[in-house]
Each structure stands twice: as structure tokens, then as C-alpha cells.
CSV table of C-alpha atoms in Angstrom, one decimal:
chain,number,residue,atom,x,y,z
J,1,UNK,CA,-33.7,-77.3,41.5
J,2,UNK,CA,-32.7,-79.3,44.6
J,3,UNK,CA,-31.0,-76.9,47.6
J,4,UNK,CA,-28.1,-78.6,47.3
J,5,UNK,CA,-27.8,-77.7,43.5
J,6,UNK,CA,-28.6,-74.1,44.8
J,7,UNK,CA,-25.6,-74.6,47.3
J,8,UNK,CA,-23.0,-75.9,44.5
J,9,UNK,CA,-24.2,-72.8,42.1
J,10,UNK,CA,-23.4,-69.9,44.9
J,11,UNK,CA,-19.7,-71.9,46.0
J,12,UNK,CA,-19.1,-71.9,41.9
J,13,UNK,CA,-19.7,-68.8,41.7
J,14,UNK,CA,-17.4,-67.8,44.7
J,15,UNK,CA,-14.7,-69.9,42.8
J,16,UNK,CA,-13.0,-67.1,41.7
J,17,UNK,CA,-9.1,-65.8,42.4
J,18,UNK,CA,-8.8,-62.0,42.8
J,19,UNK,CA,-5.6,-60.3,40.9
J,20,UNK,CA,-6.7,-56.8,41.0
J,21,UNK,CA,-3.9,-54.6,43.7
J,22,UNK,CA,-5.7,-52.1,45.8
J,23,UNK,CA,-4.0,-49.8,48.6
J,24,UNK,CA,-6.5,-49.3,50.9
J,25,UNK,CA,-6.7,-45.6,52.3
J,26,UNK,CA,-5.7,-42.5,51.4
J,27,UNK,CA,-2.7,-42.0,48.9
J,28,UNK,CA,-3.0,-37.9,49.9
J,29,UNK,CA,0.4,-36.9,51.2
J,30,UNK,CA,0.2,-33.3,53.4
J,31,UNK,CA,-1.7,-30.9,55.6
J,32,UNK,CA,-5.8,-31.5,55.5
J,33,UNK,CA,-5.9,-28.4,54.2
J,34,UNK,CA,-4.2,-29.1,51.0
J,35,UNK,CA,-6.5,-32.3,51.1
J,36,UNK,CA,-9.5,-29.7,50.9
J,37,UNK,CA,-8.2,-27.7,48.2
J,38,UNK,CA,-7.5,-30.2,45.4
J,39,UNK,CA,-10.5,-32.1,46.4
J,40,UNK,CA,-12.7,-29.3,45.2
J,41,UNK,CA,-11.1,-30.1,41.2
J,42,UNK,CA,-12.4,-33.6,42.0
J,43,UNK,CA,-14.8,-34.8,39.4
J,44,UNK,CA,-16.5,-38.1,39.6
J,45,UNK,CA,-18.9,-40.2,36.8
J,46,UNK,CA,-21.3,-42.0,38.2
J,47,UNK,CA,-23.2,-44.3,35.5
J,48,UNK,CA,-26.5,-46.5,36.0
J,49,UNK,CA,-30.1,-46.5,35.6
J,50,UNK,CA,-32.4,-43.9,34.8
J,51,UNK,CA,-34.3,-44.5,38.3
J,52,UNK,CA,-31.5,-44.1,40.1
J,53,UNK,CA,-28.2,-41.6,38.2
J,54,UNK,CA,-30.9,-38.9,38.1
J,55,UNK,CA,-29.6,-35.6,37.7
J,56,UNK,CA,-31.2,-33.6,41.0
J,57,UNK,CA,-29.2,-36.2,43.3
J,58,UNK,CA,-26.0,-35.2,41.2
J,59,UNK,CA,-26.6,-31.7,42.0
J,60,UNK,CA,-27.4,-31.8,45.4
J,61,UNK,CA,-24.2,-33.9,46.1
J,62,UNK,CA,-22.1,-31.6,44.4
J,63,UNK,CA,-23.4,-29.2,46.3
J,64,UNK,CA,-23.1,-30.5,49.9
J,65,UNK,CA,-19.3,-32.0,48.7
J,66,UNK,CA,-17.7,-29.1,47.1
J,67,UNK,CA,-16.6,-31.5,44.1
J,68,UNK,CA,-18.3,-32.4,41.2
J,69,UNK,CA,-20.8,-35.5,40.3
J,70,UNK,CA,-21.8,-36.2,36.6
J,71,UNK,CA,-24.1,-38.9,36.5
J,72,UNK,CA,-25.1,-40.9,32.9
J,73,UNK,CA,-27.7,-43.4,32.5
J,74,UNK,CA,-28.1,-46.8,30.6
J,75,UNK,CA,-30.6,-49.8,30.4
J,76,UNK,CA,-29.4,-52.7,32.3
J,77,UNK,CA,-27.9,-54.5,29.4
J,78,UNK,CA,-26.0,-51.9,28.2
J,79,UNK,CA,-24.9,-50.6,32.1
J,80,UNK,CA,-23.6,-54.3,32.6
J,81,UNK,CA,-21.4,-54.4,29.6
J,82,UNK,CA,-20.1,-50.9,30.1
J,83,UNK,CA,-19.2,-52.0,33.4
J,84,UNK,CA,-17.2,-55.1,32.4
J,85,UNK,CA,-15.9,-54.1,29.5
J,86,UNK,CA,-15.0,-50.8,29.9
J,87,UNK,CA,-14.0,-49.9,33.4
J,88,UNK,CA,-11.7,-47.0,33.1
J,89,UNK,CA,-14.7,-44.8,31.4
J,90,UNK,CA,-16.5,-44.7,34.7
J,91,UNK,CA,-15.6,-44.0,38.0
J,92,UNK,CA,-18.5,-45.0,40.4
J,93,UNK,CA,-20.6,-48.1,39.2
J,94,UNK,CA,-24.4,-47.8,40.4
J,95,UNK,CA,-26.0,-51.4,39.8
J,96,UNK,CA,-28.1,-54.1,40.6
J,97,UNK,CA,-26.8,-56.5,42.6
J,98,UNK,CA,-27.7,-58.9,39.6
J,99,UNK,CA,-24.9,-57.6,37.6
J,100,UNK,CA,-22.3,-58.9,39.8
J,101,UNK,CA,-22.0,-62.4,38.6
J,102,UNK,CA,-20.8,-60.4,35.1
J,103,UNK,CA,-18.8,-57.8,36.8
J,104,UNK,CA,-16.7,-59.3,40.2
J,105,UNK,CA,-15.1,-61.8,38.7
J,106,UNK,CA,-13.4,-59.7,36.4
J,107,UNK,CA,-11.5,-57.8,38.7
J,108,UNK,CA,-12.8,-54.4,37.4
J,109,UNK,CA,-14.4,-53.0,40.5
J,110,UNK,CA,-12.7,-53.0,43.8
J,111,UNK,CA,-13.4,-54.1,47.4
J,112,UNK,CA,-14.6,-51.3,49.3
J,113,UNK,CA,-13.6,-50.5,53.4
J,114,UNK,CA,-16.5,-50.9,55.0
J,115,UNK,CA,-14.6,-49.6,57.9
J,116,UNK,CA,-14.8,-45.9,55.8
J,117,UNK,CA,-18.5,-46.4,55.3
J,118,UNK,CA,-19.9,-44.1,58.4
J,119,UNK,CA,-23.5,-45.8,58.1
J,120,UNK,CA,-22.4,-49.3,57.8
J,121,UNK,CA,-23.8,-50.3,61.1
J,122,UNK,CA,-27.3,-48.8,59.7
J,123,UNK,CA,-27.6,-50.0,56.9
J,124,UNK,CA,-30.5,-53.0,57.0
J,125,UNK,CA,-29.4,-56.3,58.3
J,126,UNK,CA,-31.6,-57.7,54.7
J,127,UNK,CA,-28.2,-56.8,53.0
J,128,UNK,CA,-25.6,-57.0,55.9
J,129,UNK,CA,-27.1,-60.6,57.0
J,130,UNK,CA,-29.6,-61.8,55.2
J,131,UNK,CA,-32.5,-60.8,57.7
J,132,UNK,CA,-35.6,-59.0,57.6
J,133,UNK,CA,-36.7,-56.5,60.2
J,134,UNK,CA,-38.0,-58.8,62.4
J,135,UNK,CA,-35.1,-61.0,62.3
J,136,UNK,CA,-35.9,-63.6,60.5
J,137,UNK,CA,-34.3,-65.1,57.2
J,138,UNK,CA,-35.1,-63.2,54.0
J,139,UNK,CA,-35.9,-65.5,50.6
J,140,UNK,CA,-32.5,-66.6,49.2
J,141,UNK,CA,-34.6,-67.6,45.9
J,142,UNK,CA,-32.9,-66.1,43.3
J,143,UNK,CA,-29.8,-63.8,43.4
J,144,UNK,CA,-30.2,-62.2,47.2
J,145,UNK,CA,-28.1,-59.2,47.5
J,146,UNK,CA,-27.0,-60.5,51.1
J,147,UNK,CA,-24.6,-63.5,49.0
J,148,UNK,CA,-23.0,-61.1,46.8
J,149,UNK,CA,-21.9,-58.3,49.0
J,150,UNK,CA,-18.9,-59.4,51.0
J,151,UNK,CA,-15.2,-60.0,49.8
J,152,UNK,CA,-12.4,-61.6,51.1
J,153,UNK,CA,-10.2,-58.6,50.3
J,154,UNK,CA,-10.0,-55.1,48.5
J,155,UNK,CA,-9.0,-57.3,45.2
J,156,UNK,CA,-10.9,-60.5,45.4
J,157,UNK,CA,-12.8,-61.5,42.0
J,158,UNK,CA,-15.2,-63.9,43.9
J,159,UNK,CA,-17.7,-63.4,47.0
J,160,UNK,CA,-16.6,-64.4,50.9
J,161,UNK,CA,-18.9,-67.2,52.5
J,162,UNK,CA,-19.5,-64.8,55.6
J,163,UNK,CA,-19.4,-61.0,56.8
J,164,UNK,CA,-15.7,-59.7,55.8
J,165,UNK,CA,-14.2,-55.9,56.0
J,166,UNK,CA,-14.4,-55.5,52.2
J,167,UNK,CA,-18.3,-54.7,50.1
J,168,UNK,CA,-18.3,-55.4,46.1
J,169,UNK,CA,-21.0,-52.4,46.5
J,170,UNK,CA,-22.2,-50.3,49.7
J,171,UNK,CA,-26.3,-50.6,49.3
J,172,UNK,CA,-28.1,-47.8,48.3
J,173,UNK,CA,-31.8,-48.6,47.2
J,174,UNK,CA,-34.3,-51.6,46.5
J,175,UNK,CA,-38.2,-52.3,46.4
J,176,UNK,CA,-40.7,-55.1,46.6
J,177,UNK,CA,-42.1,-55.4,43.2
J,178,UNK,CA,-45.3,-57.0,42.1
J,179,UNK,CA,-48.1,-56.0,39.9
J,180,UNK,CA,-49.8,-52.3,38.5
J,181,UNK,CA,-53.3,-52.8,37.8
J,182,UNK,CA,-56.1,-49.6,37.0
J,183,UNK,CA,-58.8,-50.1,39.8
J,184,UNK,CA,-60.9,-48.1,37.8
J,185,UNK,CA,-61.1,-50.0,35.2
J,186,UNK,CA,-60.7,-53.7,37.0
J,187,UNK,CA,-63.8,-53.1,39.8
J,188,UNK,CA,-62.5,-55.5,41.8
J,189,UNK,CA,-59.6,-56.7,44.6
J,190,UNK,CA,-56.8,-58.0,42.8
J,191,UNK,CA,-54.8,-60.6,45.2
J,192,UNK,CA,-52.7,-63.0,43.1
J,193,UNK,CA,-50.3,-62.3,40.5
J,194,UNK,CA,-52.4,-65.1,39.0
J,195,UNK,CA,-54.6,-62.5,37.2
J,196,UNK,CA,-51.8,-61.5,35.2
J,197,UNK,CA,-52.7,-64.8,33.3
J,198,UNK,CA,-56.5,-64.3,34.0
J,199,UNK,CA,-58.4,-64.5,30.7
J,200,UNK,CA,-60.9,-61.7,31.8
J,201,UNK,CA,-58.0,-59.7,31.0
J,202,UNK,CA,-57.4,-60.9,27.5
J,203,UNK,CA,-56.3,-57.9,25.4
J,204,UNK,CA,-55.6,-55.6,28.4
J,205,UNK,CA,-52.1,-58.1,30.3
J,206,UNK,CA,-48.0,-56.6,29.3
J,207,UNK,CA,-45.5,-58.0,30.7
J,208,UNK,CA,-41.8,-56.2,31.3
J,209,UNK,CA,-39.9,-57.6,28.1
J,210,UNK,CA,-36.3,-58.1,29.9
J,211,UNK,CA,-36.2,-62.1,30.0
J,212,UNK,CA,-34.8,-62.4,33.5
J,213,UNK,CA,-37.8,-60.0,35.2
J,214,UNK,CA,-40.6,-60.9,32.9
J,215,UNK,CA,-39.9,-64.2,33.2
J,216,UNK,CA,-39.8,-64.3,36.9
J,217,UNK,CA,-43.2,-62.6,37.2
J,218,UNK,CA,-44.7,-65.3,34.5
J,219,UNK,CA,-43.2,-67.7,37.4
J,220,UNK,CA,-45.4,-66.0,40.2
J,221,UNK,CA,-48.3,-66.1,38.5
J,222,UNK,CA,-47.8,-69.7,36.9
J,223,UNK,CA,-47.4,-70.4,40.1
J,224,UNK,CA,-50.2,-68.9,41.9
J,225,UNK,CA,-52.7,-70.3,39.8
J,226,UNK,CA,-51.0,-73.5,40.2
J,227,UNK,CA,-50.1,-74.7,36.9
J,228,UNK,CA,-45.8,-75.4,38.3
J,229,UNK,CA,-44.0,-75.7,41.5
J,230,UNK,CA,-40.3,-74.3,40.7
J,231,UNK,CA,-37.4,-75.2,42.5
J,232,UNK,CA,-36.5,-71.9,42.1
J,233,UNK,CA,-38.0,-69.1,40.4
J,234,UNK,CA,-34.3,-67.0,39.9
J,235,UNK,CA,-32.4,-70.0,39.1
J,236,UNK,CA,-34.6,-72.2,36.8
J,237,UNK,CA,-33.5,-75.2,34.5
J,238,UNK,CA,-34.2,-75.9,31.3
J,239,UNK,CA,-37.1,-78.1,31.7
J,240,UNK,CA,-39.3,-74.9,33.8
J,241,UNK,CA,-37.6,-72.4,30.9
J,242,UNK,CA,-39.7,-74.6,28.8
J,243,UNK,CA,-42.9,-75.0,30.5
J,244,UNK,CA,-43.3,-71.6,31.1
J,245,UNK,CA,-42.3,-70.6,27.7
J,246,UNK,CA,-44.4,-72.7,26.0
J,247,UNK,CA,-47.4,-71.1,28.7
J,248,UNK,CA,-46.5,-67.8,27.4
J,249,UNK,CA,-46.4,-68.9,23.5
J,250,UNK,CA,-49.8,-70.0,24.1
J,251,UNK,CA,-51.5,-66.9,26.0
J,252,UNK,CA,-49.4,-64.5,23.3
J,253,UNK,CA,-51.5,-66.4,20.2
J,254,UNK,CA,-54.7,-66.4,22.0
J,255,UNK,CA,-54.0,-62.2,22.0
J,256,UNK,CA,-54.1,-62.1,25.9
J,257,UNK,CA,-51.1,-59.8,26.2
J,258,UNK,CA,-51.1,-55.9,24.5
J,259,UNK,CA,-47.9,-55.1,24.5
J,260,UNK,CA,-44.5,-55.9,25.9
J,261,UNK,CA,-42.9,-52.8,27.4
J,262,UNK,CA,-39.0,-52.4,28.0
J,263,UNK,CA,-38.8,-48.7,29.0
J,264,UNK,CA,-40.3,-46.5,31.9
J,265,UNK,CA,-42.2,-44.3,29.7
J,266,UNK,CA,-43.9,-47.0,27.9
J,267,UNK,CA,-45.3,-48.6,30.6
J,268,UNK,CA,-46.5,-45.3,32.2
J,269,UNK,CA,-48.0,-44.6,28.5
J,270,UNK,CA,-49.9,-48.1,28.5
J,271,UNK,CA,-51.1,-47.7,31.8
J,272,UNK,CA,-52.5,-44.6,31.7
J,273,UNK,CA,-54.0,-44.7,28.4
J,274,UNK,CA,-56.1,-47.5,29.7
J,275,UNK,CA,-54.5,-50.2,26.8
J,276,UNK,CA,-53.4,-51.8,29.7
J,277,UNK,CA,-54.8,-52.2,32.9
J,278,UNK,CA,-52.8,-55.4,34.5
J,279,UNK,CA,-48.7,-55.5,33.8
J,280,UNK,CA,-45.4,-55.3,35.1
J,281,UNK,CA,-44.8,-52.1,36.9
J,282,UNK,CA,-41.7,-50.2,38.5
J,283,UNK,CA,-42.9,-48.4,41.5
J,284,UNK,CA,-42.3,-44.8,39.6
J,285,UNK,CA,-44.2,-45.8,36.9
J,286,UNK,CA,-46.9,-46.3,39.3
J,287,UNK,CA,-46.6,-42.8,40.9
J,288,UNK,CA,-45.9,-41.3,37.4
J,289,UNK,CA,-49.2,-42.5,35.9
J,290,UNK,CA,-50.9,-41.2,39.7
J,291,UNK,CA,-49.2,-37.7,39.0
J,292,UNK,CA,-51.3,-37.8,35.9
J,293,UNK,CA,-54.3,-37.8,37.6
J,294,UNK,CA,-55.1,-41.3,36.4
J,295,UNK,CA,-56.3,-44.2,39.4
J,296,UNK,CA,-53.4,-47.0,39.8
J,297,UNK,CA,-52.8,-49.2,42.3
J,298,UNK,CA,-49.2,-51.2,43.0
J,299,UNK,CA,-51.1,-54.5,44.2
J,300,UNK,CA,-50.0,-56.3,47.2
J,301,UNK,CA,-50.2,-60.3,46.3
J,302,UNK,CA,-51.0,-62.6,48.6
J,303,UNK,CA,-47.7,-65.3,47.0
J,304,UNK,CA,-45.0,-62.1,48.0
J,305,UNK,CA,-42.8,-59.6,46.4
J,306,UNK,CA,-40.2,-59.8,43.5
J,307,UNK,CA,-37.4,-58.1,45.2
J,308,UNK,CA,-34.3,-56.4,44.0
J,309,UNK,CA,-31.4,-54.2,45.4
J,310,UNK,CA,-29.4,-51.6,44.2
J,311,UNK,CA,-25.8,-50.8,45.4
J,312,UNK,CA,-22.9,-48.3,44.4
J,313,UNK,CA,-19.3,-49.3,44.1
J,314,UNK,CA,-15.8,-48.2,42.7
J,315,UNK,CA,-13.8,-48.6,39.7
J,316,UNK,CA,-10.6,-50.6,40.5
J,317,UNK,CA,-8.5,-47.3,38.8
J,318,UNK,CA,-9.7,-45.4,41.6
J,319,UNK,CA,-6.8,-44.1,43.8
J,320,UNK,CA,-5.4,-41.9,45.9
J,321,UNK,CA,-7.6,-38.0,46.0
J,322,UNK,CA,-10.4,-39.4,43.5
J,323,UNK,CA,-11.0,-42.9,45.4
J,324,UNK,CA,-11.1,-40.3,48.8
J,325,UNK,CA,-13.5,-38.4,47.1
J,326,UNK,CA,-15.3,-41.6,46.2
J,327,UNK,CA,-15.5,-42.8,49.7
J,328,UNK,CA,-16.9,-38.8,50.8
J,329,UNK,CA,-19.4,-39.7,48.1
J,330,UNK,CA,-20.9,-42.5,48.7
J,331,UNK,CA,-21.3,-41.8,52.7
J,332,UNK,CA,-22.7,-38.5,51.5
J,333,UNK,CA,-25.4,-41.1,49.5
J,334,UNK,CA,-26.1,-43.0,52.6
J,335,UNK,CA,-26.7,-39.4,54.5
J,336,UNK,CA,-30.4,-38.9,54.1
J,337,UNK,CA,-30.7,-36.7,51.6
J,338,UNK,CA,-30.9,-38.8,48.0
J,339,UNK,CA,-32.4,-41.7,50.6
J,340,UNK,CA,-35.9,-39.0,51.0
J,341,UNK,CA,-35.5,-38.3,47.4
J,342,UNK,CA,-35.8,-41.8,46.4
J,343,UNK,CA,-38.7,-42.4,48.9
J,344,UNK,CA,-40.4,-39.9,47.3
J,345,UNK,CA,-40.6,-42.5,44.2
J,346,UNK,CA,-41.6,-45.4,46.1
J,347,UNK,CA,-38.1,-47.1,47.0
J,348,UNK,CA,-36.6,-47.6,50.2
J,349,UNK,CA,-33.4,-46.3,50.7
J,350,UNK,CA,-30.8,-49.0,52.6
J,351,UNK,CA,-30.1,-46.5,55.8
J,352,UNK,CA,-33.9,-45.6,56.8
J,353,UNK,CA,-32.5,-44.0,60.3
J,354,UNK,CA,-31.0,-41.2,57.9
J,355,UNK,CA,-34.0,-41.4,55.5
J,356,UNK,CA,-36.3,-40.5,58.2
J,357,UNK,CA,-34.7,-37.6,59.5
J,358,UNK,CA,-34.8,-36.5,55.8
J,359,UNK,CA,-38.4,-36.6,55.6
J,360,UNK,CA,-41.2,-34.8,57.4
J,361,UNK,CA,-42.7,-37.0,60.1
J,362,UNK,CA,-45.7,-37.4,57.7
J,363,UNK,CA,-43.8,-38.4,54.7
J,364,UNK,CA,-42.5,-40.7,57.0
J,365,UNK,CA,-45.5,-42.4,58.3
J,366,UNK,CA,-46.9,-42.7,54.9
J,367,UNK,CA,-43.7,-44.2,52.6
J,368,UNK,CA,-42.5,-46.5,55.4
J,369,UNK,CA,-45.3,-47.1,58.4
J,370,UNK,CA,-48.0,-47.7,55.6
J,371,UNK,CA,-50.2,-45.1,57.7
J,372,UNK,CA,-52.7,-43.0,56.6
J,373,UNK,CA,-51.5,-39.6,54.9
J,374,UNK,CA,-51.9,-36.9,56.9
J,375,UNK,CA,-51.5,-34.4,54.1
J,376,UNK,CA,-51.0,-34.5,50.4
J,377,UNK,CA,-48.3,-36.5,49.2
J,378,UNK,CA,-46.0,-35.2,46.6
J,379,UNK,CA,-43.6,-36.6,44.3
J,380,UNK,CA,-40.0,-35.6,43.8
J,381,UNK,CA,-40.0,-32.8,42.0
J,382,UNK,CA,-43.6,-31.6,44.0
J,383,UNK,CA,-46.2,-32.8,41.9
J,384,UNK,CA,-49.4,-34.1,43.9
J,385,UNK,CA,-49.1,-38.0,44.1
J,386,UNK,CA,-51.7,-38.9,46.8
J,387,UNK,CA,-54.0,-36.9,48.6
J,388,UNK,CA,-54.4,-36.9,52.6
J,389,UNK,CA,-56.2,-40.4,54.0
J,390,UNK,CA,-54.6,-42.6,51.4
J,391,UNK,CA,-52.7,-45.8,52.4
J,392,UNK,CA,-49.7,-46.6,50.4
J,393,UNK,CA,-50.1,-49.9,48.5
J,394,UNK,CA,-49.1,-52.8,49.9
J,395,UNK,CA,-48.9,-51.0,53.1
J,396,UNK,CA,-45.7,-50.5,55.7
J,397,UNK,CA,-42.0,-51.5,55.0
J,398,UNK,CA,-42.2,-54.5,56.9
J,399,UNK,CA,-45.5,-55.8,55.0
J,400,UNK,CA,-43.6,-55.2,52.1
J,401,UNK,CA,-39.9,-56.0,52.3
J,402,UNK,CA,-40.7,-58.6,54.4
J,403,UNK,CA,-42.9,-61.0,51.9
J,404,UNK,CA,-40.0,-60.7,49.3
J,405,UNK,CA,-40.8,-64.2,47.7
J,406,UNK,CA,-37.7,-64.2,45.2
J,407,UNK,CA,-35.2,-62.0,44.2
J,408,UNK,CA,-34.3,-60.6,40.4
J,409,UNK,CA,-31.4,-62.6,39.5
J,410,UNK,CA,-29.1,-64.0,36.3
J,411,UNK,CA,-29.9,-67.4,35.8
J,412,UNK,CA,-27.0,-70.2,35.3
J,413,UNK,CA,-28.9,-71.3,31.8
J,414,UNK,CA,-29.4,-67.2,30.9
J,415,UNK,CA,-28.3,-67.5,27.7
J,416,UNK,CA,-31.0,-70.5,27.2
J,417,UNK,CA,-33.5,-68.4,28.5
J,418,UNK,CA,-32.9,-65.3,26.5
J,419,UNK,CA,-33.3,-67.7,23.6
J,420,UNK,CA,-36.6,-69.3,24.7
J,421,UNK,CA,-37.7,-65.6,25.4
J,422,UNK,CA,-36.7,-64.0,22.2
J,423,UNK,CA,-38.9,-67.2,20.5
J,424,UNK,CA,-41.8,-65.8,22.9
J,425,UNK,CA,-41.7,-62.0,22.3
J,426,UNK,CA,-40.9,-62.7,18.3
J,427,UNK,CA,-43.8,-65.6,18.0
């Protein structure tokens, strides 16, 4: 796909009129004090996915706010649908910022004040702007969060071209995916999401089966062992759908792939079983099959990251007390607190200034500097993840978020490739 077919598909998708009236503000009429005390019989759903509506970041946040958080979780799919087709069940939408396309222009969420956010100004310019640490430009292959956060207005059903006062969400976490591979087993450096395709593998290879993610890391590797050059690898026509599809028919009768995976615990279970020993791997996975005492290793590929990002939003029947209790919320999120949590998985949290005064100086250095641990490393929930002297893999925050080759996206022909894909996995 030519740039300027990349350019058309983002204004097309911007296209949009808003209908959706929002007050901006407080509806609360009365003394603070009377603010405070019907706050506290606030209650607030927040739905999304299992790695991030987990129920420990409920309860803290309840906690610190003196209302209450209930948190559900769904797959993507189903978390997408819920969102667009039935608004008024949820309150506070946690998604990807891949969901968007199906959700904005719809009018169901609404345009959030950045102006209430108190971390705005921290959060990473790789939303805000499009920018990496270092200042230069991010990858815009695929669906980069940094063109679907900005609205022209509180009730706007399509994305602004620039920085505006309004957010479709306020972003919360994202990661730098690539591959999980079992050293142990492998004996050797693994430096190209190539090997996923590698036939010394044959037997051992699982791939994520959601068409949108496992196709893009089929991409990367097709791509780094030089079999196609896409235009790009979040946004691919018909013609690469059908290269790499037919690829993939072929390696899936030659037996090279195990198994296709499509929840958390199944890939922790292939991985640490030792069925697999090359796949697509979450970062928690990865630190779920290390809690079990079993070697594995998030490789860092020499062709970049598959990137993705996370953000929180509200429900356009928000108002008045509830959607002031949603603002209290979600700068609460952006505090420190869930953004250590999170790093405790492996994810970086989208206000590291607060995230680091969350953590102990070590944690720090380890998660985000890529340094040497200086003591043991623990999970979430305290069980032993890394002892002291490793490296995190991949290494520091910049290594990582900064060689984001693509991002995780909805692809204009989507429907053509769930097709092509549901040929592949039922083949």
C-alpha cells in the first residue's frame, strides 16, 4: 500500500459527523461537601481485558476514592461488540486503541477534557504526538494510537487531524511485543522473528489465533526471512492477505505449527509444558511461565516490536456526579499506583514519572532502565519472577518502545482477512 492510500484511509476514517450532546463539567449543584457525600454511593463498571480489568486495581481504587469500582472482563471480540452495541451496560470502557474504528464513530463513548486529566502533560509524547523518547517519529504502520486519540469536540464521531482539548480515551498501558521462545530447549540466540517460520522448529511454532495479531506477526517473520515487502503490515490488501495465507496453509500441512492459542492460560500451558518452545507471547504469559520456575525468554528481534496501546474512556450516558466520579477515576489510574502494578507484569504504564515513584528504585532500574536486578524480582501478587543480576528482555524502555516496527491494528479488508484466516486455522 502506497502512503498516499495510507493518507486517504486515516482522512476516511476521520469522515465522521458527531451527534452525541455532552455538557462538559460538573452537573453537581451545592456545597463540596454534599459533592463528597453522594460521591461515596458512586459505583462505576469498568469492562475490558483480562490483563488489564483485574480485580486487585479495582480494590485499591476503591479504596483510595471512597466509591466503588467493579471491573468485568472479556476477549477482545466480545469487549468490542459490548462496547458498540451496548453502551448503557458499562460505564468506563478499557480498550485497545484498535477498537476505535468500531466504537467512535458511533457516538457511544464521549470526548473526554483533557483539561481535567491532572497527568496529561506526563503522559508520553508516543501518544500525545506521535514521538518516541528521543523525539523522533514513532512507526505509523498500522493503527498508531497517536491518530486515534484526539477529537474535535466532547461529541465528535470521527478523529481531529491535530492535538485538540477532547481524548476518545486517556492512555493507560501498552508493550512492545515480539516473540517467547524456551532457551532451554532452543540452545541458541534467537534474533529474527524469522525463526518463527524456521523448519528446525517444525512441530514445536504456535501462533496467537486472533487474525489481526497472528497475522501481523506471520508478516514480521515473512518478512524477515525475506519471502514479501508489505506496504504495510497493519493495513494489508488483498493480494499480501493472500500470500501470506497461502505461506501459512503451507507450513500448517507440513505440521510446523502445534497449536494455535487464543487465551492467556493456553499459551502459558504450551510454553511451559515444553509443546511449544517458539510462539506468540503476551508479556504476562512470559512472566507467568517464569513464576513457574520454567526458563523463558521475551526475544528482542533485530526487524522491531509489534506495538499496541491501551486506553480508558467514558460512556456517553455518563453525567453529572457519576461522569465526576469518572474523571476522579481515571486520574486516580494515571496516579502511580495501578501504573507499578502493571509494571510488575511487563507493561509500561503511559505516565512513567508516577510509575516510578510507585516502584522501589530497583524495580525501577530493572522494568524500565533494562539494568541489572539488584534484588529478586517479584510479580504482582509476590511470586519470584527473576532473581538478582538478570536483565529484562529486550532491555530498557527506550530499546523497546522505541523499535516498535508496526502497531496492532483493524485492517480496511478485515472481514477478508478473517475469512482467509478462518481457511488457515480450519485447513
Amino acid at each position: 500500500m502506497s502512503p498516499k492510500s495510507k493518507i486517504n484511509r486515516r482522512n476516511l476514517m476521520k469522515s465522521a459527523a458527531g451527534v452525541t450532546a455532552f455538557a462538559a463539567g460538573s452537573q453537581i449543584i451545592g456545597a463540596p461537601m454534599i459533592w463528597a457525600q453522594n460521591i461515596k454511593d458512586v459505583t462505576l463498571l469498568h469492562v475490558g481485558g483480562a490483563y488489564s480489568a483485574m480485580k486487585p486495581i479495582a480494590e485499591q481504587a476503591s479504596k483510595d476514592l471512597g466509591f466503588k469500582i467493579e471491573m468485568q472482563n472479556l476477549g477482545f471480540e466480545p469487549l468490542t461488540a459490548r462496547v458498540a452495541t451496548q453502551p448503557n451496560t458499562i460505564d468506563i470502557a478499557d480498550l485497545s486503541f484498535v477498537s476505535m474504528p468500531a466504537v467512535t464513530p458511533r457516538g457511544v463513548m464521549q470526548g473526554m477534557d483533557v483539561s481535567r486529566i491532572k497527568n496529561w502533560d506526563k503522559i508520553t509524547p508516543l501518544f500525545t504526538q506521535g514521538k518516541n523518547e528521543d523525539g523522533s517519529e514513532a512507526s505509523k504502520q498500522g493503527n498508531a494510537p497517536s491518530e486515534m486519540i484526539y477529537l474535535e469536540s466532547a461529541d465528535a464521531r470521527a478523529w481531529a487531524k491535530g492535538p485538540t482539548g477532547f481524548a476518545s480515551l486517556i492512555p493507560t498501558i501498552y508493550n512492545a511485543d515480539t516473540l517467547g521462545i524456551r532457551p532451554d530447549l532452543i540452545g541458541r540466540p534467537i534474533e529474527s522473528w524469522a525463526e518463527l517460520l524456521n523448519p528446525e522448529f517444525t512441530g514445536k511454532a504456535s501462533l496467537v489465533d486472533t487474525p489481526a495479531v497472528g497475522m501481523m506477526d506471520a508478516a514480521m517473520a515473512l518478512e524477515g526471512r525475506g519471502d514479501l515487502t508489505y506496504g504495510d503490515k497493519g493495513n494489508m490488501t488483498r493480494e499480501e492477505i493472500d500470500q501470506t495465507i497461502d505461506v501459512l496453509l503451507d507450513l500448517k500441512k507440513s505440521g510446523h505449527f502445534r497449536s494455535f492459542w487464543n487465551t492467556f492460560d493456553g499459551s502459558v500451558n504450551l510454553m511451559a509444558s515444553g509443546e511449544v518452545i517458539i510462539q506468540s507471547m503476551w508479556a504476562p504469559a512470559v512472566t507467568a511461565v517464569k513464576s513457574r520456575g520454567v526458563p523463558c525468554t521475551y526475544a528482542a528481534l533485530k526487524e522491531g516490536y509489534r506495538g499496541w496501546g491501551n486506553g480508558i474512556g467514558m460512556m456517553s450516558h455518563l453525567d453529572g456526579l457519576k461522569r465526576d466520579a469518572a474523571y476522579e477515576y481515571i486520574n486516580w489510574y494515571l496516579s502511580g499506583w495501578q501504573g507499578a502494578f502493571i509494571a510488575k507484569q511487563g507493561y509500561y504504564s503511559a505516565v512513567p514519572e508516577t510509575t516510578k515513584a510507585a516502584l522501589s528504585p530497583e524495580e525501577w532500574d530493572y522494568w524500565y532502565e533494562g539494568k541489572p536486578a539488584a534484588v529478586d524480582i517479584l510479580d504482582p501478587v509476590g511470586n519470584l519472577q527473576d532473581k538478582a543480576g538478570a536483565v529484562r528482555d529486550g532491555g530498557s524502555y527506550s530499546d523497546r518502545v522505541g523499535n516498535i516496527a508496526a502497531w496492532n491494528a483493524i485492517m480496511d479488508e478485515d472481514r477478508y482477512l478473517t475469512r482467509r484466516w478462518t481457511d488457515f486455522i480450519s485447513a
